[in-house]
N, CA, C and O of each residue as an XYZ file, in Angstrom:
560
protein
N       0.582   -109.983     63.709
C      -0.551   -110.749     63.212
C      -1.600   -110.976     64.305
O      -2.547   -111.734     64.100
N      -1.444   -110.343     65.435
C      -2.426   -110.477     66.501
C      -3.661   -109.632     66.191
O      -3.544   -108.545     65.626
N      -4.821   -110.123     66.552
C      -6.066   -109.417     66.279
C      -6.118   -108.066     66.987
O      -6.605   -107.095     66.408
N      -5.630   -107.981     68.223
C      -5.684   -106.715     68.946
C      -4.847   -105.633     68.254
O      -5.212   -104.459     68.297
N      -3.738   -106.006     67.620
C      -2.930   -105.027     66.878
C      -3.709   -104.475     65.690
O      -3.674   -103.275     65.416
N      -4.412   -105.360     64.990
C      -5.207   -104.941     63.835
C      -6.345   -104.023     64.266
O      -6.584   -102.993     63.634
N      -7.043   -104.386     65.332
C      -8.153   -103.577     65.850
C      -7.632   -102.226     66.326
O      -8.253   -101.197     66.059
N      -6.502   -102.216     67.025
C      -5.929   -100.961     67.515
C      -5.544   -100.043     66.355
O      -5.721    -98.828     66.440
N      -5.024   -100.613     65.286
C      -4.645    -99.811     64.121
C      -5.874    -99.139     63.503
O      -5.837    -97.953     63.175
N      -6.952    -99.893     63.349
C      -8.181    -99.306     62.794
C      -8.792    -98.275     63.741
O      -9.358    -97.277     63.297
N      -8.676    -98.518     65.035
C      -9.227    -97.574     66.014
C      -8.535    -96.215     65.977
O      -9.156    -95.194     66.274
N      -7.258    -96.195     65.615
C      -6.542    -94.922     65.569
C      -6.525    -94.299     64.176
O      -5.849    -93.294     63.955
N      -7.273    -94.897     63.220
C      -7.449    -94.251     61.920
C      -6.821    -94.925     60.723
O      -6.773    -94.320     59.652
N      -6.344    -96.129     60.848
C      -5.754    -96.826     59.701
C      -6.820    -97.114     58.647
O      -7.972    -97.393     58.980
N      -6.432    -97.045     57.379
C      -7.335    -97.384     56.282
C      -7.276    -98.869     55.950
O      -8.244    -99.449     55.458
N      -6.136    -99.469     56.225
C      -5.952   -100.882     55.894
C      -4.907   -101.466     56.833
O      -4.204   -100.736     57.532
N      -4.817   -102.780     56.838
C      -3.858   -103.457     57.702
C      -3.350   -104.679     56.960
O      -4.140   -105.473     56.450
N      -2.031   -104.834     56.897
C      -1.428   -105.961     56.193
C      -0.547   -106.712     57.173
O       0.248   -106.115     57.899
N      -0.696   -108.022     57.183
C       0.134   -108.850     58.071
C       1.288   -109.458     57.274
O       1.215   -109.602     56.054
N       2.338   -109.803     57.983
C       3.483   -110.458     57.364
C       3.197   -111.954     57.266
O       2.476   -112.473     58.118
N       3.689   -112.633     56.335
C       4.494   -112.187     55.203
C       3.615   -111.447     54.186
O       2.467   -111.822     53.947
N       4.171   -110.407     53.607
C       3.434   -109.586     52.650
C       3.530   -110.218     51.270
O       4.610   -110.573     50.798
N       2.370   -110.349     50.636
C       2.320   -110.885     49.274
C       2.313   -109.685     48.319
O       1.395   -108.866     48.368
N       3.322   -109.574     47.457
C       3.469   -108.390     46.598
C       2.241   -108.086     45.729
O       1.854   -106.923     45.615
N       1.634   -109.080     45.127
C       0.474   -108.808     44.271
C      -0.706   -108.302     45.094
O      -1.438   -107.416     44.652
N      -0.892   -108.854     46.274
C      -1.977   -108.387     47.142
C      -1.714   -106.947     47.593
O      -2.638   -106.138     47.678
N      -0.450   -106.638     47.881
C      -0.083   -105.282     48.273
C      -0.376   -104.296     47.145
O      -0.942   -103.230     47.384
N       0.006   -104.645     45.924
C      -0.246   -103.765     44.772
C      -1.751   -103.579     44.554
O      -2.187   -102.479     44.214
N      -2.536   -104.615     44.738
C      -3.986   -104.502     44.581
C      -4.586   -103.585     45.645
O      -5.483   -102.797     45.346
N      -4.107   -103.680     46.861
C      -4.590   -102.797     47.929
C      -4.228   -101.335     47.640
O      -5.044   -100.439     47.860
N      -3.016   -101.097     47.152
C      -2.592    -99.739     46.818
C      -3.457    -99.180     45.691
O      -3.887    -98.028     45.754
N      -3.712    -99.982     44.669
C      -4.575    -99.539     43.560
C      -5.973    -99.206     44.047
O      -6.567    -98.219     43.614
N      -6.503   -100.032     44.953
C      -7.840    -99.773     45.497
C      -7.875    -98.455     46.278
O      -8.850    -97.708     46.194
N      -6.818    -98.172     47.030
C      -6.748    -96.905     47.768
C      -6.704    -95.716     46.822
O      -7.359    -94.705     47.074
N      -5.944    -95.817     45.737
C      -5.893    -94.728     44.755
C      -7.250    -94.513     44.097
O      -7.671    -93.374     43.897
N      -7.939    -95.607     43.758
C      -9.275    -95.477     43.161
C     -10.223    -94.803     44.133
O     -10.985    -93.917     43.745
N     -10.185    -95.208     45.382
C     -11.052    -94.632     46.406
C     -10.756    -93.151     46.591
O     -11.674    -92.341     46.717
N      -9.468    -92.796     46.608
C      -9.076    -91.406     46.783
C      -9.483    -90.551     45.588
O      -9.909    -89.412     45.772
N      -9.362    -91.072     44.371
C      -9.722    -90.276     43.196
C     -11.224    -90.040     43.130
O     -11.655    -89.003     42.624
N     -12.031    -90.971     43.624
C     -13.476    -90.776     43.655
C     -13.852    -89.683     44.649
O     -14.769    -88.900     44.401
N     -13.142    -89.630     45.773
C     -13.418    -88.612     46.785
C     -13.055    -87.227     46.304
O     -13.760    -86.261     46.598
N     -11.952    -87.116     45.561
C     -11.451    -85.804     45.208
C     -11.994    -85.276     43.886
O     -11.610    -84.186     43.462
N     -12.880    -86.021     43.221
C     -13.419    -85.498     41.972
C     -14.313    -84.302     42.277
O     -15.244    -84.395     43.076
N     -14.014    -83.172     41.625
C     -14.742    -81.960     41.946
C     -16.197    -82.012     41.494
O     -16.545    -82.681     40.521
N     -17.014    -81.304     42.212
C     -18.418    -81.208     41.854
C     -18.542    -80.393     40.581
O     -17.776    -79.455     40.358
N     -19.514    -80.755     39.743
C     -19.684    -80.023     38.500
C     -20.573    -78.795     38.683
O     -20.713    -77.996     37.757
N     -21.171    -78.634     39.854
C     -22.046    -77.498     40.117
C     -21.562    -76.774     41.371
O     -21.429    -77.371     42.439
N     -21.305    -75.484     41.221
C     -20.881    -74.653     42.350
C     -21.901    -73.538     42.502
O     -22.184    -72.809     41.552
N     -22.451    -73.410     43.700
C     -23.383    -72.318     43.976
C     -22.862    -71.534     45.165
O     -22.679    -72.076     46.255
N     -22.626    -70.251     44.938
C     -22.148    -69.356     45.987
C     -22.987    -68.089     45.905
O     -22.849    -67.296     44.974
N     -23.845    -67.915     46.879
C     -24.733    -66.756     46.864
C     -25.606    -66.775     45.633
O     -26.279    -67.767     45.355
N     -25.598    -65.676     44.889
C     -26.422    -65.588     43.688
C     -25.712    -66.108     42.440
O     -26.266    -66.044     41.342
N     -24.487    -66.624     42.600
C     -23.701    -67.141     41.481
C     -23.800    -68.658     41.419
O     -23.581    -69.341     42.419
N     -24.131    -69.185     40.238
C     -24.165    -70.625     40.007
C     -23.307    -70.935     38.798
O     -23.477    -70.338     37.735
N     -22.381    -71.873     38.962
C     -21.494    -72.286     37.884
C     -21.733    -73.771     37.643
O     -21.569    -74.583     38.553
N     -22.118    -74.128     36.424
C     -22.396    -75.518     36.069
C     -21.403    -75.962     35.004
O     -21.493    -75.549     33.847
N     -20.461    -76.799     35.399
C     -19.416    -77.232     34.480
C     -19.933    -78.187     33.416
O     -19.386    -78.222     32.314
N     -20.956    -78.953     33.707
C     -21.449    -79.898     32.712
C     -22.072    -79.201     31.511
O     -21.986    -79.708     30.392
N     -22.698    -78.050     31.724
C     -23.317    -77.323     30.618
C     -22.568    -76.033     30.270
O     -22.984    -75.285     29.386
N     -21.458    -75.781     30.974
C     -20.671    -74.558     30.772
C     -21.553    -73.312     30.840
O     -21.460    -72.419     29.999
N     -22.405    -73.276     31.856
C     -23.263    -72.115     32.040
C     -22.988    -71.455     33.379
O     -22.595    -72.102     34.350
N     -23.205    -70.161     33.399
C     -23.065    -69.376     34.613
C     -24.332    -68.561     34.763
O     -24.836    -67.982     33.800
N     -24.842    -68.524     35.993
C     -26.017    -67.700     36.272
C     -25.712    -66.785     37.442
O     -25.172    -67.213     38.462
N     -26.063    -65.527     37.278
C     -25.973    -64.558     38.359
C     -27.380    -63.988     38.510
O     -27.927    -63.398     37.578
N     -27.964    -64.175     39.709
C     -29.354    -63.759     39.962
C     -30.303    -64.341     38.915
O     -31.168    -63.635     38.396
N     -30.140    -65.626     38.608
C     -30.954    -66.364     37.628
C     -30.837    -65.828     36.207
O     -31.632    -66.208     35.347
N     -29.874    -64.961     35.937
C     -29.621    -64.480     34.580
C     -28.418    -65.242     34.035
O     -27.335    -65.220     34.621
N     -28.625    -65.922     32.895
C     -27.550    -66.715     32.317
C     -26.537    -65.821     31.618
O     -26.894    -64.898     30.887
N     -25.256    -66.120     31.863
C     -24.157    -65.357     31.286
C     -23.266    -66.332     30.527
O     -22.899    -67.383     31.052
N     -22.925    -65.986     29.309
C     -22.051    -66.827     28.494
C     -20.624    -66.315     28.577
O     -20.359    -65.129     28.385
N     -19.717    -67.226     28.865
C     -18.300    -66.903     28.921
C     -17.546    -67.786     27.941
O     -17.898    -68.953     27.768
N     -16.512    -67.249     27.295
C     -15.636    -68.111     26.499
C     -14.979    -69.151     27.408
O     -14.949    -68.989     28.628
N     -14.457    -70.209     26.809
C     -13.945    -71.344     27.570
C     -12.900    -70.965     28.619
O     -13.021    -71.381     29.772
N     -11.890    -70.197     28.259
C     -10.826    -69.874     29.216
C     -11.345    -69.007     30.356
O     -10.930    -69.187     31.501
N     -12.239    -68.075     30.066
C     -12.827    -67.261     31.126
C     -13.651    -68.141     32.059
O     -13.610    -67.976     33.278
N     -14.401    -69.076     31.478
C     -15.188    -70.000     32.288
C     -14.275    -70.838     33.174
O     -14.512    -70.960     34.376
N     -13.235    -71.414     32.586
C     -12.308    -72.258     33.344
C     -11.631    -71.473     34.466
O     -11.435    -71.999     35.562
N     -11.281    -70.237     34.201
C     -10.657    -69.391     35.205
C     -11.605    -69.148     36.381
O     -11.212    -69.293     37.539
N     -12.840    -68.781     36.086
C     -13.825    -68.546     37.141
C     -14.114    -69.828     37.909
O     -14.193    -69.812     39.138
N     -14.271    -70.933     37.197
C     -14.565    -72.216     37.841
C     -13.424    -72.630     38.782
O     -13.667    -73.070     39.905
N     -12.192    -72.484     38.314
C     -11.031    -72.839     39.126
C     -10.969    -72.004     40.399
O     -10.771    -72.540     41.489
N     -11.137    -70.697     40.262
C     -11.099    -69.827     41.438
C     -12.241    -70.145     42.400
O     -12.045    -70.152     43.615
N     -13.442    -70.410     41.859
C     -14.596    -70.702     42.707
C     -14.446    -72.035     43.436
O     -15.005    -72.211     44.518
N     -13.707    -72.966     42.862
C     -13.448    -74.246     43.530
C     -12.539    -74.071     44.743
O     -12.531    -74.903     45.649
N     -11.782    -72.989     44.750
C     -10.808    -72.733     45.813
C     -11.062    -71.362     46.435
O     -10.210    -70.478     46.349
N     -12.221    -71.177     47.059
C     -12.560    -69.840     47.575
C     -11.575    -69.377     48.648
O     -11.073    -70.163     49.452
N     -11.323    -68.065     48.626
C     -10.444    -67.381     49.582
C      -8.984    -67.820     49.523
O      -8.195    -67.457     50.396
N      -8.618    -68.591     48.512
C      -7.219    -68.971     48.325
C      -6.641    -68.088     47.230
O      -7.216    -67.971     46.147
N      -5.510    -67.473     47.512
C      -4.885    -66.555     46.566
C      -3.989    -67.338     45.610
O      -3.184    -68.172     46.025
N      -4.152    -67.045     44.309
C      -3.334    -67.668     43.275
C      -2.569    -66.591     42.521
O      -3.129    -65.562     42.144
N      -1.290    -66.840     42.309
C      -0.490    -65.911     41.510
C      -0.865    -66.079     40.038
O      -1.534    -67.042     39.663
N      -0.428    -65.135     39.217
C      -0.673    -65.248     37.778
C      -0.073    -66.544     37.239
O      -0.680    -67.230     36.416
N       1.124    -66.866     37.715
C       1.802    -68.077     37.244
C       1.014    -69.332     37.621
O       0.905    -70.259     36.819
N       0.464    -69.368     38.842
C      -0.361    -70.505     39.260
C      -1.572    -70.653     38.345
O      -1.908    -71.757     37.914
N      -2.221    -69.532     38.054
C      -3.408    -69.569     37.203
C      -3.042    -69.977     35.781
O      -3.757    -70.763     35.160
N      -1.944    -69.456     35.264
C      -1.507    -69.865     33.927
C      -1.255    -71.362     33.873
O      -1.660    -72.026     32.918
N      -0.598    -71.893     34.876
C      -0.284    -73.319     34.913
C      -1.562    -74.162     34.998
O      -1.691    -75.167     34.298
N      -2.495    -73.758     35.846
C      -3.703    -74.555     36.062
C      -4.746    -74.405     34.963
O      -5.499    -75.345     34.708
N      -4.812    -73.266     34.314
C      -5.841    -73.035     33.301
C      -5.302    -73.263     31.891
O      -5.934    -73.957     31.095
N      -4.156    -72.695     31.576
C      -3.610    -72.804     30.226
C      -2.671    -73.982     30.071
O      -2.496    -74.492     28.965
N      -2.058    -74.426     31.170
C      -1.133    -75.548     31.106
C       0.275    -75.105     30.743
O       0.521    -73.932     30.463
N       1.184    -76.053     30.752
C       2.585    -75.724     30.499
C       2.967    -75.841     29.030
O       4.054    -75.412     28.644
N       2.091    -76.415     28.199
C       2.431    -76.600     26.796
C       2.038    -75.412     25.913
O       2.272    -75.441     24.705
N       1.446    -74.372     26.502
C       1.028    -73.188     25.756
C       1.801    -71.994     26.300
O       1.938    -71.831     27.512
N       2.308    -71.159     25.389
C       3.037    -69.980     25.841
C       2.109    -68.776     25.800
O       1.688    -68.338     24.729
N       1.796    -68.250     26.969
C       1.025    -67.014     27.085
C       1.689    -66.152     28.146
O       2.348    -66.659     29.054
N       1.508    -64.857     28.022
C       2.103    -63.927     28.981
C       1.281    -63.873     30.259
O       0.084    -64.160     30.256
N       1.938    -63.504     31.347
C       1.256    -63.432     32.643
C       0.120    -62.415     32.630
O      -0.873    -62.592     33.335
N       0.252    -61.369     31.850
C      -0.794    -60.341     31.789
C      -2.071    -60.846     31.116
O      -3.116    -60.204     31.211
N      -1.991    -61.983     30.443
C      -3.190    -62.604     29.867
C      -4.207    -62.886     30.961
O      -5.411    -62.740     30.751
N      -3.721    -63.287     32.123
C      -4.611    -63.545     33.255
C      -5.363    -62.271     33.628
O      -6.568    -62.306     33.878
N      -4.643    -61.138     33.666
C      -5.281    -59.861     34.015
C      -6.422    -59.531     33.054
O      -7.492    -59.090     33.474
N      -6.184    -59.746     31.778
C      -7.206    -59.455     30.773
C      -8.425    -60.349     30.976
O      -9.560    -59.875     30.923
N      -8.198    -61.626     31.204
C      -9.311    -62.555     31.409
C     -10.077    -62.232     32.699
O     -11.305    -62.303     32.725
N      -9.361    -61.884     33.753
C     -10.019    -61.500     35.011
C     -10.895    -60.272     34.778
O     -12.036    -60.230     35.240
N     -10.377    -59.281     34.071
C     -11.145    -58.066     33.788
C     -12.419    -58.392     33.015
O     -13.487    -57.859     33.318
N     -12.308    -59.262     32.021
C     -13.476    -59.625     31.215
C     -14.509    -60.385     32.048
O     -15.710    -60.158     31.902
N     -14.049    -61.284     32.918
C     -14.979    -62.016     33.792
C     -15.689    -61.041     34.723
O     -16.901    -61.133     34.915
N     -14.943    -60.114     35.298
C     -15.542    -59.120     36.194
C     -16.581    -58.274     35.465
O     -17.629    -57.965     36.031
N     -16.306    -57.897     34.224
C     -17.272    -57.115     33.449
C     -18.586    -57.863     33.288
O     -19.655    -57.253     33.271
N     -18.508    -59.185     33.170
C     -19.704    -59.983     32.895
C     -20.456    -60.415     34.152
O     -21.686    -60.474     34.146
N     -19.724    -60.719     35.235
C     -20.413    -61.218     36.440
C     -20.416    -60.221     37.586
O     -21.094    -60.435     38.590
N     -19.671    -59.142     37.448
C     -19.592    -58.154     38.519
C     -18.270    -58.240     39.263
O     -17.538    -59.223     39.148
N     -17.979    -57.204     40.023
C     -16.705    -57.107     40.744
C     -16.718    -57.776     42.112
O     -15.694    -57.802     42.795
N     -17.865    -58.318     42.522
C     -18.009    -58.813     43.888
C     -17.305    -60.142     44.159
O     -17.077    -60.483     45.319
N     -16.961    -60.893     43.126
C     -16.505    -62.262     43.339
C     -14.993    -62.431     43.309
O     -14.441    -63.146     44.146
N     -14.319    -61.798     42.376
C     -12.872    -61.974     42.237
C     -12.170    -60.737     42.795
O     -12.433    -59.607     42.385
N     -11.275    -60.990     43.736
C     -10.554    -59.916     44.420
C      -9.083    -59.949     44.019
O      -8.484    -61.017     43.893
N      -8.516    -58.767     43.822
C      -7.087    -58.652     43.558
C      -6.355    -58.501     44.885
O      -6.717    -57.659     45.707
N      -5.336    -59.307     45.090
C      -4.467    -59.177     46.244
C      -3.172    -58.573     45.703
O      -2.373    -59.261     45.067
N      -2.977    -57.294     45.960
C      -1.866    -56.556     45.355
C      -0.519    -57.214     45.618
O      -0.180    -57.567     46.748
N       0.226    -57.364     44.549
C       1.552    -57.951     44.628
C       1.566    -59.466     44.736
O       2.634    -60.078     44.753
N       0.371    -60.084     44.811
C       0.320    -61.535     44.972
C      -0.443    -62.173     43.821
O       0.123    -62.966     43.070
N      -1.724    -61.837     43.673
C      -2.520    -62.464     42.620
C      -4.000    -62.209     42.810
O      -4.415    -61.101     43.152
N      -4.799    -63.256     42.583
C      -6.240    -63.144     42.624
C      -6.846    -64.233     43.496
O      -6.269    -65.305     43.677
N      -8.030    -63.929     44.035
C      -8.749    -64.939     44.794
C     -10.252    -64.759     44.568
O     -10.724    -63.673     44.231
N     -10.975    -65.840     44.761
C     -12.426    -65.812     44.721
C     -12.890    -65.554     46.134
O     -12.614    -66.342     47.038
N     -13.598    -64.447     46.331
C     -13.996    -64.042     47.683
C     -15.405    -64.481     47.982
O     -16.317    -64.302     47.175
N     -15.571    -65.060     49.157
C     -16.909    -65.390     49.640
C     -17.423    -64.197     50.420
O     -16.808    -63.775     51.399
N     -18.540    -63.660     49.992
C     -19.110    -62.486     50.692
C     -19.945    -62.885     51.864
O     -20.491    -62.024     52.554
């Protein structure tokens, strides 16, 4: 409960400091506040711009070189997900889980078909196949 201990904790990167005796309701309120703060930080941006590609999640529009391209929902979600995580490789199973969810049964090759259709519409420059592993959104 010394002031120097509290100051030292904040100086080395602490987000909060609680002194003894700990009051359970106050502790729960602090934890809830940290979760709220963290969820605000991690909310993804609704607009992604990479080179000549712009993806706007609020209007479900995609533009390549200022030309608007319409994608069905799953193709849009797939492209948006990959673009949010550039240069990170995702297996078919990862993509199925993140885009289609676990409550829908679809085959792993469904991802291949959707990737092919997205590439046909936006070009081959953005989504790269990593043989034997999966797909990634490449930053050129």
